[in-house]
Short mmCIF file of C-alpha atoms and ligand atoms in Angstrom, two decimals:
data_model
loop_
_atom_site.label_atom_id
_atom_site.label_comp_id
_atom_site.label_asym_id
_atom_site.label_seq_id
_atom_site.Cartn_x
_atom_site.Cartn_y
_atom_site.Cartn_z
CA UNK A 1 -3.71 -11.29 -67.71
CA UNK A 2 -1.85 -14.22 -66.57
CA UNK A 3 0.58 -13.36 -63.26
CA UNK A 4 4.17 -12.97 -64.49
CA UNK A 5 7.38 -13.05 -63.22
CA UNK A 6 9.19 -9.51 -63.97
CA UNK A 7 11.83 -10.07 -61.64
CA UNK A 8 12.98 -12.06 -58.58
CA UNK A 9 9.91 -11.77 -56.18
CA UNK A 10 8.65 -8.83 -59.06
CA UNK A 11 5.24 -9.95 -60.52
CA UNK A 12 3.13 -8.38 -62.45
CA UNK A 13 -0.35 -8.74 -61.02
CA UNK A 14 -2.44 -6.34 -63.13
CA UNK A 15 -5.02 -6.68 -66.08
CA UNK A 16 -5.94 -7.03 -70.05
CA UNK A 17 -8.66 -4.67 -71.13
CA UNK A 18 -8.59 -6.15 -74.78
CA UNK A 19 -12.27 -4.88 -75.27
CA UNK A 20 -12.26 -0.78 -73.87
CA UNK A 21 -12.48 1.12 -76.94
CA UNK A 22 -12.63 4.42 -75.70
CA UNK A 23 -11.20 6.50 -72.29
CA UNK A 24 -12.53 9.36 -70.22
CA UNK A 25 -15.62 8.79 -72.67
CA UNK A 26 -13.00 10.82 -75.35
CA UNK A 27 -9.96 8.81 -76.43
CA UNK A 28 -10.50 6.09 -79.10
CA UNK A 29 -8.53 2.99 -77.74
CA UNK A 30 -8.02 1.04 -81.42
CA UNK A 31 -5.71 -1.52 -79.45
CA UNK A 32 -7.58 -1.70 -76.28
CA UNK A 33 -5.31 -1.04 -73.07
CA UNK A 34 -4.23 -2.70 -69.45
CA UNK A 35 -4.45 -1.67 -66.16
CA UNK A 36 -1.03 -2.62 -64.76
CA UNK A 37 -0.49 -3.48 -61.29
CA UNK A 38 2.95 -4.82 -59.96
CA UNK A 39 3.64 -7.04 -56.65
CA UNK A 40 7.05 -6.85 -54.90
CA UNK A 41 7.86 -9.36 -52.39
CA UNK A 42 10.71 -8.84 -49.92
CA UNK A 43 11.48 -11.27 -47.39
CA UNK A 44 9.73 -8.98 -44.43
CA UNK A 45 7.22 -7.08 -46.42
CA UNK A 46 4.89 -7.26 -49.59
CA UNK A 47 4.31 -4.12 -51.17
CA UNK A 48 1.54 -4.13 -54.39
CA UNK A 49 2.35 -0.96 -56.71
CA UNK A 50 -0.94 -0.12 -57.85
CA UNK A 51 -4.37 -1.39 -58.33
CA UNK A 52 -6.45 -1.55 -61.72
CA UNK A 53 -9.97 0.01 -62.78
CA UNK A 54 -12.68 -1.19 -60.87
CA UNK A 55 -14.32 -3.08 -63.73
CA UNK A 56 -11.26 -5.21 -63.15
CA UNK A 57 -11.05 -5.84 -59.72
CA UNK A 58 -11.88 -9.69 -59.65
CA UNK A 59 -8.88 -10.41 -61.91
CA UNK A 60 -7.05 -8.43 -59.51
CA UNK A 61 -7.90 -10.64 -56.69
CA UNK A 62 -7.33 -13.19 -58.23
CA UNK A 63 -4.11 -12.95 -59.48
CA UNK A 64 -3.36 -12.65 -55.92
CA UNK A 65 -4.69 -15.60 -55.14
CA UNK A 66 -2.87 -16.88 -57.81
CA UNK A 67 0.41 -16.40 -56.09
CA UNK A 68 -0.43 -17.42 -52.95
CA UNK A 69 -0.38 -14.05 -51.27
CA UNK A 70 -1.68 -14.15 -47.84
CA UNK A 71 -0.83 -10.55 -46.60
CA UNK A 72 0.17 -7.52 -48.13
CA UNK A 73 2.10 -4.47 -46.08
CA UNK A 74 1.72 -1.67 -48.17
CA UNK A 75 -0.41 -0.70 -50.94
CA UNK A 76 1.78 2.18 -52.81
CA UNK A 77 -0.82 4.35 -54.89
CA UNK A 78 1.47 6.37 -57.11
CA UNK A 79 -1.74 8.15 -58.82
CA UNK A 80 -4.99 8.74 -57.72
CA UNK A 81 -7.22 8.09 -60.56
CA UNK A 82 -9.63 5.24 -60.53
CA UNK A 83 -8.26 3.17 -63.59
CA UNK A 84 -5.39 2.41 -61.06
CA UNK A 85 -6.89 3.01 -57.54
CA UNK A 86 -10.20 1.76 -57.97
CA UNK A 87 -10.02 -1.49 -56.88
CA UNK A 88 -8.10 0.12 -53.72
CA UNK A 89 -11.57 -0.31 -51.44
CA UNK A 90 -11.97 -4.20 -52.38
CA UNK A 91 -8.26 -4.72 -51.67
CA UNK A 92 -8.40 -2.63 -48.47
CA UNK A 93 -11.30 -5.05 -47.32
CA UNK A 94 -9.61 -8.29 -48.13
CA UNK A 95 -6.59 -6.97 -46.52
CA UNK A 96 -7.00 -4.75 -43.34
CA UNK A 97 -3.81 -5.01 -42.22
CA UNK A 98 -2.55 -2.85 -45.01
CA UNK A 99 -1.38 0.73 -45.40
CA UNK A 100 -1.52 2.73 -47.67
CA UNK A 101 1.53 4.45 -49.26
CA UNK A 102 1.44 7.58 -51.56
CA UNK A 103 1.97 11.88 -51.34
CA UNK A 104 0.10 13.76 -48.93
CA UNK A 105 -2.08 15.37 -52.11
CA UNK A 106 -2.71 11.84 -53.21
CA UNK A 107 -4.17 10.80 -49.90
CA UNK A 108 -6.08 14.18 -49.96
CA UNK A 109 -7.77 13.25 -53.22
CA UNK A 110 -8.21 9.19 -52.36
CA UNK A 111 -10.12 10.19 -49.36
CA UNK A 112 -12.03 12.59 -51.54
CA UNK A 113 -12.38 10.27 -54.87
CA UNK A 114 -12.87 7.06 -52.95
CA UNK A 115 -14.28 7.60 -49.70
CA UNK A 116 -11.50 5.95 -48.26
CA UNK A 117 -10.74 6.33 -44.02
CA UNK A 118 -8.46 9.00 -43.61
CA UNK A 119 -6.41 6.31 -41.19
CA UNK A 120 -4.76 3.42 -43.09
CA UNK A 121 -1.83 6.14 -44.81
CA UNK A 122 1.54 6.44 -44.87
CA UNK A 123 2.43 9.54 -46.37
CA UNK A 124 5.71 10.01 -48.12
CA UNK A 125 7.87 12.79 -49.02
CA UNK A 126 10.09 12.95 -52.06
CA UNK A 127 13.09 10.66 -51.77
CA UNK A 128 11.44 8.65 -49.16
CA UNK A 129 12.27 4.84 -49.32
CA UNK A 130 10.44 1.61 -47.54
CA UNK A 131 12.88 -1.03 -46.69
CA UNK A 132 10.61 -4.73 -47.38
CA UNK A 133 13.50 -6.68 -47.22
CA UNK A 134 16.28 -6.79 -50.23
CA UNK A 135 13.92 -4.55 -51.83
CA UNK A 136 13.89 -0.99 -51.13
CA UNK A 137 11.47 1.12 -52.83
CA UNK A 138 11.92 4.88 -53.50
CA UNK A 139 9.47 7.68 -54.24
CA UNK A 140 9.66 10.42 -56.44
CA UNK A 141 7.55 13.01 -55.93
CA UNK A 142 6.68 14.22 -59.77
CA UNK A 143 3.52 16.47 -59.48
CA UNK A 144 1.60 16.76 -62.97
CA UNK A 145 2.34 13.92 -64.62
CA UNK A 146 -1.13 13.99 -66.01
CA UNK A 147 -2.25 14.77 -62.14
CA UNK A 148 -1.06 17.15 -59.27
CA UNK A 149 -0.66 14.27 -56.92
CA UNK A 150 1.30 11.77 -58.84
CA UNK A 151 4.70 9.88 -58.13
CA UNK A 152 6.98 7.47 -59.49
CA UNK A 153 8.42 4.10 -57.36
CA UNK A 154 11.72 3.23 -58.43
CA UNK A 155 12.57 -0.46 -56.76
CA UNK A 156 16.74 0.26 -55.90
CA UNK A 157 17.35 -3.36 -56.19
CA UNK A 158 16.15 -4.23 -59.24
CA UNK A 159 16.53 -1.20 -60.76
CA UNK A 160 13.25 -1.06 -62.24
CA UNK A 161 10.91 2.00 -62.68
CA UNK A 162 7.42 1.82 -61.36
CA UNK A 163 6.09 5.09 -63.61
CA UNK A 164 2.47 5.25 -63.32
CA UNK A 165 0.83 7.13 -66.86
CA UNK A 166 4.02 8.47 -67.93
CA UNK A 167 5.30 6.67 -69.87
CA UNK A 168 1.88 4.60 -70.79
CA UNK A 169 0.67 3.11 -73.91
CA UNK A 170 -2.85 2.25 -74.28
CA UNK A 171 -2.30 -1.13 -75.57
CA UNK A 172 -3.84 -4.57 -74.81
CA UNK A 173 -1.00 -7.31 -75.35
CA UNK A 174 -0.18 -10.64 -74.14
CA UNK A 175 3.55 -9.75 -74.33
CA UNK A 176 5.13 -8.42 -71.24
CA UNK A 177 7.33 -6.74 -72.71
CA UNK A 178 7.21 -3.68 -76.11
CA UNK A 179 8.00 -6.54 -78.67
CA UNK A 180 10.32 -3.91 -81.09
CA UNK A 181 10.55 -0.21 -81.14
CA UNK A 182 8.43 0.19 -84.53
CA UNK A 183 5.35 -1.07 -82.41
CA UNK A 184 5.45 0.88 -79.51
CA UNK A 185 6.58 4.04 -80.91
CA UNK A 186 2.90 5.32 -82.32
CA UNK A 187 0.78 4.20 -79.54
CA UNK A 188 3.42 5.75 -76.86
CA UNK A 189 3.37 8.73 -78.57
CA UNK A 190 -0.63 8.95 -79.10
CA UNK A 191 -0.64 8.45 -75.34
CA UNK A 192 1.68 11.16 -75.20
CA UNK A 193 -0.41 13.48 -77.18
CA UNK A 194 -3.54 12.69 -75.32
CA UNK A 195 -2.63 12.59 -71.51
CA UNK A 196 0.97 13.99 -71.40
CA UNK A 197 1.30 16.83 -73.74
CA UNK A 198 0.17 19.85 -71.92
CA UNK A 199 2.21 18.71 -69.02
CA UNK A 200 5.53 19.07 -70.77
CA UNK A 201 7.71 21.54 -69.07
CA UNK A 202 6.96 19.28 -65.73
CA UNK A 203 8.28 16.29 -67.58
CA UNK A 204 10.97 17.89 -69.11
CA UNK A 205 12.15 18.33 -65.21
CA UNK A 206 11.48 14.65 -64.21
CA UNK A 207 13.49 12.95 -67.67
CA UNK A 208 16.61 15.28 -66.00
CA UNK A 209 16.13 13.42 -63.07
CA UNK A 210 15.93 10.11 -64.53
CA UNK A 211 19.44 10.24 -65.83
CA UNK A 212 20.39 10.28 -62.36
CA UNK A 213 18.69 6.83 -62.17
CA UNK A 214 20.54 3.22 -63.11
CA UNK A 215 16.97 1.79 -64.71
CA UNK A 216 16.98 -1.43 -66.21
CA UNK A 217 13.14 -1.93 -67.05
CA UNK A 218 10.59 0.75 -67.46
CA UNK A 219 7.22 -0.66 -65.97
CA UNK A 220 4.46 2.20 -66.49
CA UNK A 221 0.41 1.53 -65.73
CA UNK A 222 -1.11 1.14 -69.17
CA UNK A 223 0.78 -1.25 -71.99
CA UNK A 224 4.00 -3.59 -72.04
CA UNK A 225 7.08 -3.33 -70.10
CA UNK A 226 10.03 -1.29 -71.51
CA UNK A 227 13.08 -3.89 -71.51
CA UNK A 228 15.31 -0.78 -73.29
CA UNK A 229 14.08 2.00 -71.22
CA UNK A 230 16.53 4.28 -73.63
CA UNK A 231 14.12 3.96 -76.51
CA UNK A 232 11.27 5.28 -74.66
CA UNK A 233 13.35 8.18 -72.69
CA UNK A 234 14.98 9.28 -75.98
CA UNK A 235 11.41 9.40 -77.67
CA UNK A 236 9.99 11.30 -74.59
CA UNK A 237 12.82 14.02 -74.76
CA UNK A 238 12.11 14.64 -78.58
CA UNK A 239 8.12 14.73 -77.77
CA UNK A 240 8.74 17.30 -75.13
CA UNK A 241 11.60 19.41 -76.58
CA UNK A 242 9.00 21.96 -77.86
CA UNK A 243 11.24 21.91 -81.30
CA UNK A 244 8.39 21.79 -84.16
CA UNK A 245 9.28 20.87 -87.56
CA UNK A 246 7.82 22.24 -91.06
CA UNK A 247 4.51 20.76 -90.96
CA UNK A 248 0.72 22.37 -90.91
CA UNK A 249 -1.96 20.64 -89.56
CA UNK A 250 -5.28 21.66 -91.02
CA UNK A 251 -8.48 20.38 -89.29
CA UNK A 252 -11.05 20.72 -91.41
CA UNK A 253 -14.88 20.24 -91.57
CA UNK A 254 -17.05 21.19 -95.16
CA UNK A 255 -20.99 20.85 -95.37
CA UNK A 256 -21.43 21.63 -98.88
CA UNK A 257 -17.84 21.77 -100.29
CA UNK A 258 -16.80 25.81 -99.87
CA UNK A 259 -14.77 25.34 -97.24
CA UNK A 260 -12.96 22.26 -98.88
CA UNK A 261 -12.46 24.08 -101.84
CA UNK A 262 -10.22 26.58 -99.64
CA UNK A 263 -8.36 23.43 -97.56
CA UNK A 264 -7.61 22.12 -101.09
CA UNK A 265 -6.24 24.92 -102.90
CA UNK A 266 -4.34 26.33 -99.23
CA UNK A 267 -3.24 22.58 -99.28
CA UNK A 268 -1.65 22.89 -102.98
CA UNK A 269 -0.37 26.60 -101.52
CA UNK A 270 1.77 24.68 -99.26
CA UNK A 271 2.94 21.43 -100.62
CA UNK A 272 4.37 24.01 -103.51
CA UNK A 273 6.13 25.51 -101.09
CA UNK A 274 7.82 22.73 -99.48
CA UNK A 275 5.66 22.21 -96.49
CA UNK A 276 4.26 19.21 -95.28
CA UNK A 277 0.50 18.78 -94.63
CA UNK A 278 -1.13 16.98 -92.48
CA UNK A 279 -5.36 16.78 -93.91
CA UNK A 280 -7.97 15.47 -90.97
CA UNK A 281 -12.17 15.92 -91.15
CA UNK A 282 -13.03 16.13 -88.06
CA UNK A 283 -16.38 14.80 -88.10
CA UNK A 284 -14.66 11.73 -88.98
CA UNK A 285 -10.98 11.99 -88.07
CA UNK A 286 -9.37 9.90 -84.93
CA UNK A 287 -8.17 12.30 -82.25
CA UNK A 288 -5.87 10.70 -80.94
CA UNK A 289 -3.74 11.02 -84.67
CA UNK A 290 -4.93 14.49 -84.52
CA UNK A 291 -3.43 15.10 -81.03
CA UNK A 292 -0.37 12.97 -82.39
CA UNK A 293 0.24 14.93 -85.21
CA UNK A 294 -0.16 18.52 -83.21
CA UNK A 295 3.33 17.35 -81.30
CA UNK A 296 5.47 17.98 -84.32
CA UNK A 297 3.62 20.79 -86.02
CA UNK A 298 4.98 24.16 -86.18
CA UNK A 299 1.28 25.53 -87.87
CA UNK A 300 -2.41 24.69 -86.87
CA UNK A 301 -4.97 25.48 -89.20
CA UNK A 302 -8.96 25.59 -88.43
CA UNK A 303 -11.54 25.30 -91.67
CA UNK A 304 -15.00 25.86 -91.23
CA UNK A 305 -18.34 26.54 -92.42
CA UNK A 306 -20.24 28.93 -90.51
CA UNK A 307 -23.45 27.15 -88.35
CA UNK A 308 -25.71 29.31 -88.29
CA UNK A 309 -23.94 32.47 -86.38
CA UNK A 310 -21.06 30.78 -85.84
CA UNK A 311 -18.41 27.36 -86.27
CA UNK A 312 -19.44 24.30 -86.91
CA UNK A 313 -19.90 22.72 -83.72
CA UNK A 314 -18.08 19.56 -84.09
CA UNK A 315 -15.25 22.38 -84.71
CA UNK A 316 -16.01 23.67 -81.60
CA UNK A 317 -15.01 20.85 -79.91
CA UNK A 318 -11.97 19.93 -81.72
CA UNK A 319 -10.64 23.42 -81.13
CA UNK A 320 -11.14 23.24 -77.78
CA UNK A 321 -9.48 19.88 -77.04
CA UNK A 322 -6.20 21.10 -79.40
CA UNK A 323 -6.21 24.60 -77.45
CA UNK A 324 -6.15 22.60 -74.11
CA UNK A 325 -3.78 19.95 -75.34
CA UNK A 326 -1.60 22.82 -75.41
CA UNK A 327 0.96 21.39 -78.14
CA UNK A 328 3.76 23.46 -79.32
CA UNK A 329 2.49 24.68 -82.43
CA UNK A 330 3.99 28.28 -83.69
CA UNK A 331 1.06 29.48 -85.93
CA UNK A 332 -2.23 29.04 -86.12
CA UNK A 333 -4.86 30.58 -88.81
CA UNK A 334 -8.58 30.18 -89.33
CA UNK A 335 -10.31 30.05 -92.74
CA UNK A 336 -13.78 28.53 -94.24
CA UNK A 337 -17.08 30.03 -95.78
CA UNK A 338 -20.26 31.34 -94.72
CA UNK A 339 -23.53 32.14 -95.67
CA UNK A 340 -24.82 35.43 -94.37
CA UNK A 341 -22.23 36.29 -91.51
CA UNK A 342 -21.35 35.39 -88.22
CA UNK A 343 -19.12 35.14 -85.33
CA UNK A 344 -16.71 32.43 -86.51
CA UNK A 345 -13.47 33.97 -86.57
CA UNK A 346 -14.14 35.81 -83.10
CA UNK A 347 -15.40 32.21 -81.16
CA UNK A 348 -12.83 30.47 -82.80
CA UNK A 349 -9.85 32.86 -81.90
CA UNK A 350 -10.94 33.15 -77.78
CA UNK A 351 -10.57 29.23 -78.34
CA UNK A 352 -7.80 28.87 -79.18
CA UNK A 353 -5.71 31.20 -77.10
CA UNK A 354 -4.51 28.14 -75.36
CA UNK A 355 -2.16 27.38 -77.91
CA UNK A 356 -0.37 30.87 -77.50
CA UNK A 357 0.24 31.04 -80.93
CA UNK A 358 1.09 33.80 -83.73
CA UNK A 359 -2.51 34.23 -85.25
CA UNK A 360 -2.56 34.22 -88.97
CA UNK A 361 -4.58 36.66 -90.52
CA UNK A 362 -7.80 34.97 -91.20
CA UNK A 363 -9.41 33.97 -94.61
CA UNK A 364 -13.10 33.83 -94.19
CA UNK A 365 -15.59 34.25 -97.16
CA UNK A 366 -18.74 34.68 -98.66
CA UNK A 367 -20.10 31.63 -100.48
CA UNK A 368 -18.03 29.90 -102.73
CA UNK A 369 -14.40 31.04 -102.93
CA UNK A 370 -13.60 33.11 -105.81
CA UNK A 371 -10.16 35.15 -107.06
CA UNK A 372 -10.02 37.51 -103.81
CA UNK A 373 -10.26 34.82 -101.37
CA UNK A 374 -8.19 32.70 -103.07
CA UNK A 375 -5.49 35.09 -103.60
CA UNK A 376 -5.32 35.89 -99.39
CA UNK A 377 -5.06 31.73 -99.37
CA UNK A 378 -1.94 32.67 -101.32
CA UNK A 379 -0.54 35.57 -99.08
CA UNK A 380 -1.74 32.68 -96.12
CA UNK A 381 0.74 30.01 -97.49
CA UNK A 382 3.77 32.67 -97.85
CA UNK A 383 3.48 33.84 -94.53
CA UNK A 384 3.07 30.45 -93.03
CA UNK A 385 6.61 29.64 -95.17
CA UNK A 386 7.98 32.83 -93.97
CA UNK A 387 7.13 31.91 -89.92
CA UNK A 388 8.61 28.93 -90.64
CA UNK A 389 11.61 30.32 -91.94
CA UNK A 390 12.13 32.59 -89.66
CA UNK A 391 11.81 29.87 -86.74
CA UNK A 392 14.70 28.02 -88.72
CA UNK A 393 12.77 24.91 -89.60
CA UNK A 394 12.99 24.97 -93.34
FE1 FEO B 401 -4.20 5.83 -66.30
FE2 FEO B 401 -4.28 9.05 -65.17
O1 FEO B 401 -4.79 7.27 -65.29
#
């Protein structure tokens, strides 16, 4: 990523990952990502906001380089994880003068994470500023944000918002800035979904505290700049509002076509009643839309086969990622088919306690479904419309 001027004596230092397709060995990256990493320059002291994953860390340097920067004061770590600290022990090395800026539970887990010294810190309290010079940065303590440690920097001057992951898209783009709303919108709120979610009530708190803030640019760690912060902030308080709307998600998986039988005809159930349904196979689906779609739904339901004594494992895994993605969902029901018995419905309800949801009563079956069990998909459909009536969302 070539160095860019974000403001007067603001550059943005950090790097293109245009190849990464996937995160935490989990998260499908379909338009790559960036590591950002921001350099302020006052006229007494250089700060850098941020480093970038260690697989990185030459273009780091060298963007450095690139702008002629022979010292640098403070190194502000607003979150401790090593797609933006990483590079912290090869910056540390080419410049021992610095310090190191960041919350006392960051430092904790940098010295942990990294091996760093517990010597070159400056710890920082919430509301603490450093003065480099007609630049003043400020700190905001904001615990949870995907983290326990993490903060934001908001540069006074400027008025530009240093925000770490919130905030983030996982996108790899020449542009420094979002180009248009349309584009930014899905992969900030697949970010959302994947890192952010469960984390809500936390950043319900901070987006209060941000209208406190004058913020002219939004500059988070992963993806473009926000030039129209409002776009973003609005989109962020309608993400988090816990408000669901009348949708049900059904994750499905179907070996030899019982269990799809029941997703199509529950499927029919609902559309007929005026619900909208979102269809994934999970042994094939994208998570992240699956996480994206679980921020709107008001229902979540899981179809499987039975796996020898019990789900289908791919299920199992699914299940456990939307129980501790912890989205806002209302309802959630398990149907599907099995052979000769099992322990589906049990393994799959401890599962998905997570979700603290009203759980359906379930639909499960022997073999193929026939008039009973199609009949309960029935009663299944009406009392997913009633829930949803009574929650006032249809
Ligand atoms: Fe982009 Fe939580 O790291």
């Amino acid at each position: 990523m070539p160095v860019r001027e974000l403001s007067p004596d603001i550059y943005t230092v950090g790097v293109i990952d245009w190849d990464r397709t996937l995160f935490d060995e989990l998260i499908p990256l379909p338009d790559g990502t960036s590591y950002n990493a921001y350099l302020v320059k006052g006229s007494e002291k250089t700060a850098l906001i941020d480093t970038v994953d260690p697989i990185k860390e030459e273009e780091l340097v060298l963007n450095l380089v690139r702008l002629g920067i022979g010292a640098i004061d403070y190194i502000v770590i607003n979150h401790a994880e090593q797609d933006h600290s990483g590079s912290l022990p090869m910056i540390l090395e080419l410049f021992p003068m610095a310090t190191i800026v960041t919350t006392a539970k960051c430092r904790e887990l940098l010295v942990s994470l990294l091996g760093i010294p517990d010597i070159r810190f400056k710890t920082v309290e919430d509301g603490d500023t450093i003065d480099l010079g007609g630049k003043t940065l400020e700190f905001l303590h904001a615990p949870w944000v995907h983290w326990p440690e993490t903060m934001l920097t908001y540069e006074r001057e400027s008025r530009i918002l240093f925000s770490c992951d919130l905030f983030g898209s996982h996108v790899a783009s020449s542009g420094l800035f979002h180009s248009d709303e349309c584009a930014c919108y899905e992969p900030a709120k697949r970010y959302y979904a994947e890192i952010m979610m469960p984390f809500r009530g936390s950043i319900r708190g901070y987006l209060e505290r941000l209208l406190t803030y004058d913020i002219t640019a939004i500059a988070p760690s992963h993806g473009p700049v926000y030039g129209q912060p409002a776009f973003i902030l609005d989109a962020y308080r309608d993400w988090t509002s816990d408000e669901v709307k009348n949708e049900v998600v059904i994750l499905y998986i179907s070996m030899h076509g019982s269990t799809r039988k029941m997703v199509d005809y529950l499927t029919t159930a609902l559309v007929d009643r005026g619900i909208t349904v979102r269809l994934f196979n999970v042994t094939v689906a994208d998570i992240g839309k699956i996480a994206m779609s679980l921020v709107d739904a008001a229902t979540v339901v899981i179809a499987t086969p039975t796996v020898l004594f019990g789900p289908h494992p791919r299920m199992v895994a699914v299940a456990y990622l939307a129980g501790v993605l912890r989205p806002g969902v209302r309802n959630a029901a398990i149907i599907g088919s099995y052979g000769w018995g099992g322990k589906t419905v049990k393994v799959l309800g401890d599962m998905l306690q997570g979700l603290k949801a009203n759980m359906l009563e379930p639909v499960y079956t022997k073999g193929l479904a026939k008039e009973d069990a199609l009949h309960k998909l029935d009663l299944l459909a009406d009392e997913i419309l009633k829930k949803h009536k009574d929650d006032r969302i249809v």
